[in-house]
XYZ file of C-alpha atoms in Angstrom:
277
model
C 112.495 110.941 97.980
C 114.928 112.573 95.513
C 118.377 113.786 95.991
C 121.559 114.995 94.118
C 123.470 118.207 93.792
C 125.874 119.644 91.223
C 128.481 122.181 92.072
C 129.842 123.372 95.391
C 127.688 121.753 98.141
C 128.654 124.091 100.613
C 126.591 126.812 98.758
C 123.470 124.859 99.648
C 124.088 125.356 103.332
C 124.735 129.169 103.192
C 122.528 131.909 104.467
C 120.884 130.004 107.277
C 119.721 132.141 110.145
C 119.998 132.271 113.846
C 117.045 133.640 115.912
C 113.149 133.125 116.088
C 111.975 131.139 113.168
C 108.565 129.179 112.258
C 109.000 125.402 113.034
C 107.620 122.498 111.132
C 107.238 119.483 113.472
C 107.344 116.143 111.607
C 106.197 112.780 113.218
C 108.654 110.254 111.782
C 110.747 112.209 109.366
C 114.354 113.177 110.217
C 115.314 115.468 107.297
C 119.016 115.749 106.619
C 120.806 118.658 104.826
C 120.583 118.538 101.062
C 117.828 115.946 100.866
C 114.522 116.544 99.075
C 111.536 114.677 100.770
C 107.745 114.853 100.499
C 105.844 115.465 103.760
C 102.076 115.192 104.326
C 100.786 118.141 106.282
C 97.494 117.728 107.998
C 97.812 119.472 111.389
C 96.074 122.855 111.722
C 99.129 124.629 113.002
C 101.385 123.110 110.174
C 98.777 124.000 107.456
C 98.858 127.626 108.699
C 102.670 127.479 108.347
C 102.515 126.232 104.979
C 100.029 128.922 103.930
C 102.072 131.657 105.591
C 105.328 130.382 103.666
C 103.470 130.280 100.447
C 102.760 134.097 100.964
C 106.279 134.752 102.047
C 108.602 132.372 100.202
C 111.664 134.183 101.371
C 110.831 133.457 105.085
C 113.443 130.976 106.649
C 112.080 128.195 108.596
C 113.314 125.001 110.385
C 112.183 121.347 110.502
C 112.448 119.262 113.758
C 111.274 115.678 114.374
C 108.937 115.068 117.415
C 110.022 112.490 119.944
C 106.549 110.986 120.291
C 104.809 110.416 116.929
C 101.385 110.112 118.563
C 101.696 113.639 120.045
C 99.101 115.941 118.124
C 100.455 119.310 119.059
C 103.977 119.381 120.422
C 104.400 122.742 122.134
C 107.438 122.433 124.251
C 111.141 122.153 123.380
C 111.334 118.925 125.313
C 108.826 117.284 122.869
C 111.150 117.913 119.879
C 114.639 116.437 119.179
C 117.247 119.041 119.641
C 118.855 119.000 116.091
C 117.052 119.595 112.843
C 117.491 121.476 109.678
C 116.843 124.783 108.072
C 114.602 124.076 104.934
C 112.890 125.480 101.843
C 109.750 124.597 100.065
C 110.205 123.149 96.552
C 106.491 122.631 95.781
C 103.037 122.420 97.416
C 100.897 119.673 96.005
C 97.172 120.010 96.857
C 95.633 116.765 95.392
C 92.160 115.655 95.483
C 91.190 113.067 97.970
C 93.530 114.238 100.827
C 90.825 115.474 103.107
C 92.159 119.016 103.306
C 95.710 117.637 103.770
C 98.504 118.957 101.342
C 101.715 117.259 100.370
C 104.795 119.562 100.622
C 108.325 118.946 98.914
C 110.904 120.163 101.076
C 114.548 120.220 100.844
C 116.711 120.311 103.912
C 119.584 122.937 104.113
C 122.113 123.370 106.936
C 121.694 121.889 110.352
C 120.273 123.838 113.314
C 119.753 123.352 116.963
C 116.492 124.158 118.870
C 117.094 126.092 122.027
C 113.569 127.311 122.872
C 109.996 127.111 121.744
C 108.449 130.682 121.752
C 104.875 129.965 120.646
C 102.298 127.837 118.948
C 99.687 130.079 117.391
C 99.101 130.326 114.561
C 101.949 128.002 114.123
C 104.952 126.660 115.978
C 107.789 129.079 116.535
C 111.125 128.731 118.325
C 114.728 130.040 118.927
C 117.227 128.139 116.621
C 120.935 128.487 116.077
C 123.109 127.460 113.159
C 125.018 124.170 113.764
C 127.473 124.037 111.007
C 129.107 120.595 110.169
C 132.749 119.873 108.961
C 132.625 118.680 105.189
C 135.668 116.612 104.169
C 137.979 117.798 101.385
C 137.374 116.336 98.046
C 140.801 114.766 98.090
C 140.172 112.964 101.334
C 140.550 109.403 100.017
C 139.388 107.664 103.246
C 136.064 109.488 102.984
C 135.515 108.780 99.280
C 136.450 105.125 99.647
C 134.077 104.762 102.655
C 131.407 106.525 100.530
C 131.643 104.035 97.808
C 131.569 101.178 100.460
C 128.455 102.812 101.835
C 126.809 102.890 98.320
C 127.538 99.165 97.675
C 126.603 98.094 101.076
C 123.339 99.890 101.072
C 122.389 98.682 97.610
C 123.024 95.121 98.745
C 120.870 95.998 101.884
C 117.835 97.324 99.761
C 118.041 94.179 97.602
C 117.671 91.853 100.678
C 115.214 94.041 102.440
C 111.613 93.309 101.084
C 110.406 96.416 103.074
C 112.275 98.771 100.876
C 111.074 99.696 97.382
C 113.379 98.870 94.501
C 113.368 102.672 93.426
C 115.702 103.319 96.306
C 118.377 101.161 94.571
C 118.091 103.187 91.405
C 118.426 106.397 93.547
C 121.537 105.157 95.230
C 123.131 104.160 91.891
C 122.604 107.677 90.418
C 123.468 110.061 93.226
C 126.978 111.522 92.398
C 127.366 113.885 95.191
C 129.072 112.111 98.234
C 127.429 114.452 100.812
C 123.878 114.024 99.204
C 124.468 110.321 99.066
C 125.336 110.046 102.627
C 122.382 112.185 103.849
C 119.961 110.394 101.558
C 120.849 107.035 103.134
C 120.391 108.651 106.598
C 116.959 110.154 105.679
C 115.463 107.183 103.591
C 116.424 104.037 105.349
C 114.092 102.566 107.949
C 116.250 102.995 110.959
C 114.943 104.012 114.348
C 114.038 107.839 114.637
C 116.258 108.359 117.580
C 119.080 106.716 115.829
C 118.764 109.043 112.827
C 118.800 111.944 115.209
C 122.190 110.801 116.519
C 123.458 110.654 113.003
C 122.229 114.215 112.402
C 123.883 115.380 115.630
C 127.348 114.284 114.410
C 129.296 117.391 113.925
C 131.506 116.125 110.937
C 130.376 114.135 107.844
C 133.122 111.617 108.257
C 131.864 110.861 111.677
C 128.323 110.425 110.524
C 129.470 108.218 107.613
C 131.255 105.746 109.934
C 128.445 105.633 112.439
C 126.043 104.856 109.545
C 128.256 102.237 108.209
C 128.202 100.491 111.646
C 124.297 100.747 111.539
C 124.084 99.158 108.196
C 126.389 96.302 108.928
C 124.395 95.592 112.076
C 121.146 95.698 110.034
C 122.646 93.287 107.528
C 123.518 90.898 110.170
C 119.880 91.122 111.434
C 118.613 90.367 107.979
C 120.794 87.367 107.821
C 119.419 86.059 110.999
C 115.867 86.655 109.952
C 116.605 84.872 106.803
C 117.981 81.891 108.714
C 114.928 81.665 110.988
C 112.577 81.699 108.117
C 114.612 79.039 106.412
C 114.518 76.849 109.469
C 110.747 77.501 110.004
C 110.013 76.631 106.394
C 111.962 73.500 106.757
C 109.853 72.659 109.976
C 106.712 73.422 108.152
C 107.621 71.131 105.191
C 108.418 68.267 107.499
C 105.081 68.725 109.254
C 103.409 68.725 105.913
C 105.260 65.599 104.852
C 104.444 63.794 108.124
C 100.701 64.816 107.777
C 100.718 63.513 104.136
C 102.172 60.128 105.128
C 99.736 59.858 108.137
C 96.729 60.416 105.723
C 98.242 57.791 103.353
C 98.548 55.232 106.160
C 95.040 56.073 107.442
C 93.518 55.478 103.941
C 95.230 52.317 103.322
C 94.291 50.940 106.826
C 90.715 51.963 106.030
C 90.873 49.999 102.658
C 92.270 46.970 104.430
C 89.749 47.154 107.147
C 87.003 47.007 104.404
C 88.169 43.577 103.525
C 90.395 44.618 100.835
C 93.697 42.426 101.032
C 95.352 43.470 97.959
C 99.083 42.659 98.474
C 100.138 45.995 96.742
C 98.161 47.851 99.429
C 100.073 46.017 102.208
C 103.356 46.765 100.504
C 102.303 50.536 100.273
C 101.304 50.597 103.999
C 104.787 49.193 104.878
C 106.565 51.615 102.565
C 104.701 54.491 104.144
C 105.655 53.348 107.648
C 109.262 53.148 106.619
C 109.202 56.707 105.211
C 108.144 57.871 108.725
């Protein structure tokens, strides 16, 4: 997942359309404005859409995440989350070994809201309306300060979370645009999909930022609790291993003494092992 933007970020969100558009339903990806992300395409309807968009590159379309990741062919409005993004295709990668699937590099544009699903053949189509969001002024010190707090906190979170690749830390350190940084964290960190949709639903970036900071603070606390549990569990295991080792020592010494060996040093070892218990 890659993200950054130079220049006026509002230009990226211009030109989005209301009305009936092709829809791409994703299983576990909530794409945010400005963020570039790979998406593996395998469903027939989705492949039909990608082929159509390759032939008509100027055609607008929208991306919405489905509520149930196990649903193969969502066909109703209720099966998709209400908020998504307009998007554009950056590249289509048809690599060997994908069994007919293709990887598409998408970039999220402006937010949109799904109001109705209109059809499913040859691909999903629906009525969408533009959902603009308020971007803070560049001179908003509260926003810029909170963004730097987000960057540092997220880097710390990535370092402590073994499930997140180290490449994410590099990306966080090198994203210069505040809006892209915020939306990159929303898209890429392993939070619950429904929680990400709530972040996407926020009508102002400042609201999204503060909600995201609360989530990361919570996740940091959970990581600390998990770390404490693992430490205590490891200590218990170490104690059990020590107890087992001492038991084996005592057993071996007793067997030697039982075989008629009455070396004083063996008796001393036995007494010492019992004291260690």
